[in-house]
Amino acid sequence: MPTIYDVAEACGVAPSTVSRAFSRPGRVNADTAARIRRVAEEMGYRANPLARALPTGKTSLLALVVSDVTNPFYFEIIRGAELAATEADYTLLVADVHESATAERTALERALPLVEGVVLGTSRMSDSTIRVMAKQRPTVVLNRVLTGIPSVITDNARGTRRAVEHLAELGHRSLAYVAGPEASWADGMRWRAMRETAEELSLRVHRVGPYAPTLTGGTEAALAVAGSPATAVVAYNDLVAIGLMRGLAAAGVRVPRDVSVVGFDDIFGAELCSPALTTVAAPLQSLGRFAVQTLLSGMRSRTPPDARAALLPAQLVVRESTARRSSRRRGA
């Protein structure tokens, strides 16, 4: 592949002249600039826009960091973020950090010199680490509230409340919460909202976990749930809920006849499993789109960005995995 030095030698000019012919053609003689571009085209040379942009910091690149790109939760978030970036003539880079705070920090350290802004999707890093990173590039956080940093979240409290109310309406008095990662801000919010709502409705509630936010994590939780008095379960997310239903079925516990199950997020596949999953639906594509729009708005503004959390609505989608309480379960 030809380099800028090859073009310079072919044209009999300095490499800096070739560089200016592409980046600042007005500073090069018109005939010389035209000759350089013609020779470059004949040789198949293409100027590197990133190399030209790095000194100014205007790379037209944004980064979206996700904890697990294989989780369907991120499919629509990535799509929404990418659409918003493209509309603004930016390119979105996606980094998958495998639920690891260490990998997340490493990915950001490598990406920060290249991008103009960052969206952190359900970050596993500590608050202090996020604040350090946010001092280097404009940052928006998804599914987490952090003082001083713009964030976009789903209404976890309202969504959890509606799920618990739904189970209470079906006659369930003993509930379990299958927890996700300890480092998850959303997990803490959901558990708190579940406890508060259960207390208001005079329900019994207990927590099992934490478990990985995966199908395997849900399957591993099945024995703990099967051995408990709970007749209904709220799971950290849909993957955990689906894995839980599989594990319960293997243990001879029927959903929803013996135990009702509610998930979170309404991911692709939630309505395709058997039984179809009742879940708290999050506006996933809107989360991604609004996060990028918020990031770009802050980057363009001469005033400090609004660091308040943007709250997007959540709604309960009732399907087949919840039913009236079974009198055959302990705790009924």
XYZ file of C-alpha atoms in Angstrom:
332
model
C 0.000 0.000 0.000
C 1.564 3.332 -1.058
C 2.488 5.829 1.647
C 2.651 9.604 1.767
C 6.414 9.290 1.212
C 5.878 7.351 -2.025
C 3.548 10.062 -3.333
C 5.990 12.798 -2.303
C 8.861 11.070 -4.120
C 6.775 10.550 -7.273
C 5.763 14.218 -7.310
C 9.168 15.599 -6.314
C 7.801 17.401 -3.263
C 8.132 17.085 0.496
C 5.781 14.760 2.435
C 4.464 17.809 4.296
C 3.355 19.284 0.958
C 1.411 16.109 0.172
C -0.193 16.285 3.608
C -1.273 19.902 3.078
C -2.603 19.094 -0.397
C -5.182 16.837 1.257
C -5.804 18.558 4.586
C -5.348 22.253 3.642
C -5.322 22.516 -0.165
C -5.610 26.310 -0.005
C -2.059 26.453 1.359
C -0.595 24.635 -1.657
C -0.207 25.930 -5.219
C -3.351 24.886 -7.108
C -1.444 23.156 -9.936
C 0.794 21.344 -7.453
C -2.169 20.220 -5.350
C -3.982 18.928 -8.445
C -0.874 17.011 -9.559
C -0.428 15.474 -6.105
C -4.045 14.304 -5.984
C -3.798 12.878 -9.518
C -0.604 10.959 -8.759
C -2.023 9.755 -5.441
C -5.109 8.405 -7.193
C -3.009 6.638 -9.823
C -0.895 5.035 -7.094
C -3.926 4.042 -5.013
C -2.922 6.235 -2.073
C -5.619 7.271 0.397
C -5.034 9.902 3.050
C -5.686 8.683 6.608
C -8.447 10.918 7.995
C -7.824 9.712 11.550
C -4.151 10.651 11.421
C -5.092 14.142 10.208
C -7.759 14.504 12.876
C -5.842 13.356 15.959
C -3.896 16.618 16.499
C -7.177 18.585 16.630
C -9.190 15.992 18.560
C -11.926 16.102 15.885
C -12.034 12.473 14.844
C -15.817 12.132 14.351
C -15.605 8.928 16.399
C -17.659 7.987 19.467
C -17.247 4.945 21.721
C -20.005 2.795 23.197
C -18.753 0.396 25.867
C -21.015 -2.587 26.659
C -20.563 -5.220 29.335
C -21.575 -8.198 27.155
C -22.265 -7.781 23.448
C -23.818 -11.266 23.270
C -26.612 -10.184 25.625
C -29.677 -9.312 23.481
C -30.262 -6.394 25.871
C -27.613 -4.509 23.910
C -28.861 -5.261 20.384
C -31.361 -2.398 20.242
C -29.220 -0.098 22.397
C -26.390 -0.425 19.879
C -28.788 0.121 16.991
C -30.267 3.257 18.539
C -26.824 4.645 19.387
C -25.505 3.907 15.902
C -28.484 5.582 14.224
C -28.051 8.727 16.322
C -24.309 8.811 15.623
C -24.790 8.354 11.879
C -27.409 11.102 11.737
C -24.826 13.452 13.262
C -22.109 12.288 10.817
C -20.207 10.376 13.490
C -18.961 6.795 13.500
C -19.686 4.617 16.536
C -17.047 2.226 17.884
C -18.381 -0.581 20.121
C -16.206 -2.215 22.800
C -17.268 -5.442 24.537
C -15.687 -5.819 27.990
C -17.086 -9.202 29.091
C -18.566 -8.040 32.425
C -15.070 -7.051 33.611
C -14.267 -3.702 35.208
C -10.582 -4.281 34.434
C -11.257 -4.967 30.754
C -13.544 -1.939 30.643
C -10.848 0.341 32.026
C -8.289 -1.048 29.570
C -10.628 -0.593 26.603
C -11.297 3.001 27.588
C -7.625 3.825 28.050
C -7.032 2.654 24.480
C -10.106 4.325 23.011
C -9.960 7.738 24.687
C -7.153 9.142 22.484
C -9.180 8.220 19.379
C -12.727 9.306 20.208
C -14.496 12.569 20.940
C -16.947 11.141 23.466
C -17.976 7.982 25.317
C -21.212 6.235 26.262
C -20.818 3.712 29.089
C -23.471 0.993 28.887
C -24.153 -0.533 32.338
C -20.588 0.078 33.479
C -19.010 -2.281 36.014
C -16.349 0.261 37.025
C -16.410 2.108 40.339
C -17.832 5.622 40.575
C -14.362 7.072 41.158
C -12.910 5.350 38.075
C -15.752 6.596 35.888
C -15.206 10.147 37.128
C -11.499 9.956 36.250
C -12.327 8.732 32.738
C -15.032 11.379 32.300
C -12.490 14.141 32.935
C -10.672 13.090 29.765
C -13.613 12.941 27.346
C -17.307 13.903 27.443
C -19.156 10.923 28.905
C -22.747 9.721 29.265
C -23.659 6.772 31.482
C -26.457 4.305 30.731
C -28.501 2.581 33.455
C -26.655 4.287 36.284
C -26.856 7.589 38.135
C -23.570 9.277 38.966
C -23.437 12.779 40.427
C -21.960 15.271 37.983
C -22.130 13.019 34.905
C -25.060 12.954 32.437
C -26.960 9.670 32.482
C -29.895 7.970 30.783
C -31.830 5.386 32.778
C -34.987 3.313 32.671
C -37.528 3.916 35.431
C -36.434 0.866 37.437
C -38.446 1.802 40.512
C -41.750 2.148 38.677
C -41.145 -0.938 36.549
C -40.296 -3.069 39.585
C -43.292 -1.747 41.495
C -45.610 -2.672 38.656
C -44.144 -6.195 38.497
C -44.670 -6.735 42.241
C -48.189 -5.300 42.088
C -49.005 -7.663 39.215
C -47.840 -10.666 41.236
C -49.797 -9.493 44.281
C -52.917 -9.142 42.129
C -52.462 -12.797 41.167
C -52.513 -13.763 44.850
C -48.792 -14.281 45.444
C -47.689 -13.469 48.991
C -44.128 -14.846 49.017
C -41.690 -13.530 46.405
C -38.028 -14.021 45.530
C -35.640 -11.709 43.713
C -32.876 -13.378 41.687
C -30.065 -10.828 41.837
C -27.596 -9.912 39.122
C -23.999 -8.634 39.393
C -23.057 -6.939 42.653
C -21.493 -4.081 40.679
C -24.762 -3.375 38.845
C -26.429 -0.111 39.823
C -29.728 -1.280 38.295
C -29.649 -4.450 40.402
C -29.506 -2.411 43.595
C -32.321 -0.143 42.448
C -34.589 -3.063 41.538
C -34.009 -4.886 44.800
C -34.685 -1.729 46.806
C -37.907 -1.024 44.890
C -39.005 -4.632 45.309
C -38.455 -4.532 49.078
C -40.298 -1.241 49.457
C -43.277 -2.338 47.369
C -43.473 -5.710 49.112
C -43.519 -3.977 52.492
C -46.334 -1.657 51.393
C -48.375 -4.640 50.179
C -47.535 -6.840 53.196
C -45.719 -9.416 51.063
C -42.770 -11.596 52.059
C -39.697 -11.161 49.884
C -36.166 -12.537 49.915
C -33.109 -12.223 47.698
C -31.034 -15.015 46.156
C -27.739 -14.438 44.431
C -25.852 -12.622 43.063
C -25.727 -14.537 39.787
C -24.178 -13.801 36.410
C -26.650 -11.895 34.170
C -26.810 -14.841 31.767
C -28.846 -17.939 30.939
C -26.356 -19.979 32.968
C -26.751 -17.638 35.918
C -30.505 -18.167 35.840
C -30.155 -21.924 35.607
C -27.823 -21.908 38.613
C -30.431 -19.960 40.605
C -33.141 -22.568 39.994
C -32.260 -24.838 42.915
C -32.283 -21.923 45.368
C -35.688 -20.827 44.098
C -37.103 -24.359 44.022
C -36.074 -24.874 47.637
C -37.640 -21.620 48.819
C -41.248 -20.839 49.804
C -41.558 -18.296 46.982
C -44.476 -18.741 44.587
C -43.278 -15.938 42.304
C -39.909 -14.595 41.202
C -38.633 -11.326 39.765
C -35.322 -11.884 37.960
C -32.562 -9.340 37.383
C -33.010 -9.526 33.609
C -34.675 -11.598 30.907
C -31.683 -13.879 30.345
C -31.654 -14.804 34.027
C -35.431 -15.310 33.933
C -35.274 -17.597 30.882
C -32.392 -19.590 32.365
C -34.328 -19.831 35.626
C -37.372 -21.271 33.847
C -35.153 -23.887 32.205
C -33.597 -24.815 35.526
C -36.955 -24.994 37.282
C -38.337 -27.238 34.545
C -35.366 -29.576 34.997
C -36.119 -29.666 38.738
C -39.764 -30.557 38.100
C -41.104 -27.103 38.978
C -43.623 -25.859 36.429
C -43.867 -22.245 35.271
C -46.339 -20.648 35.824
C -48.386 -23.421 37.478
C -46.003 -23.795 40.430
C -43.962 -20.598 40.234
C -44.550 -17.361 38.316
C -41.528 -15.632 36.758
C -41.016 -12.000 35.698
C -37.966 -10.708 33.832
C -36.571 -7.294 32.944
C -35.874 -5.537 29.621
C -38.118 -7.366 27.083
C -35.189 -8.512 24.969
C -35.481 -10.235 21.617
C -36.571 -13.781 22.433
C -38.574 -12.978 25.568
C -41.830 -13.716 23.764
C -40.376 -16.697 21.872
C -39.466 -18.867 24.868
C -41.955 -21.295 26.404
C -43.805 -20.086 28.321
C -43.535 -16.595 26.844
C -41.930 -14.341 29.444
C -43.759 -11.672 31.413
C -41.269 -8.822 31.679
C -40.702 -5.164 32.456
C -40.038 -3.661 29.032
C -37.352 -1.016 28.633
C -37.236 1.282 25.567
C -33.847 -0.116 24.564
C -33.393 1.574 21.187
C -34.471 4.889 22.714
C -31.893 4.416 25.486
C -29.086 4.129 22.951
C -30.345 6.926 20.740
C -30.947 9.372 23.578
C -27.570 8.601 25.173
C -25.711 9.556 21.977
C -27.897 12.626 21.435
C -27.187 13.721 25.005
C -23.462 13.156 24.484
C -23.362 15.170 21.250
C -25.413 17.979 22.756
C -22.938 18.280 25.612
C -19.968 18.200 23.240
C -21.379 21.063 21.173
C -22.443 23.220 24.104
C -20.200 25.890 25.578
C -21.876 25.465 28.956
C -21.482 22.449 31.280
C -23.798 19.586 30.270
C -26.954 18.877 32.250
C -25.827 16.183 34.679
C -29.334 15.200 35.743
C -30.516 11.698 34.886
C -32.891 11.418 31.933
C -35.605 8.966 32.991
C -37.222 6.847 30.262
C -40.457 4.947 31.003
C -40.751 1.207 31.626
C -43.915 -0.837 31.278
C -45.015 -4.305 32.305
C -45.687 -6.713 29.439
C -47.817 -9.608 30.689
C -47.358 -12.903 28.849
C -47.563 -16.560 29.884
C -44.979 -16.960 32.663
C -47.200 -15.487 35.400
C -50.467 -16.923 36.719
C -52.527 -17.106 39.875
C -50.796 -18.502 42.944
C -50.661 -22.259 43.256
C -51.844 -23.658 46.591
C -49.453 -26.574 46.157
C -46.337 -24.475 46.770
C -44.943 -23.907 50.240
C -45.537 -20.338 51.342
C -48.853 -20.191 49.478
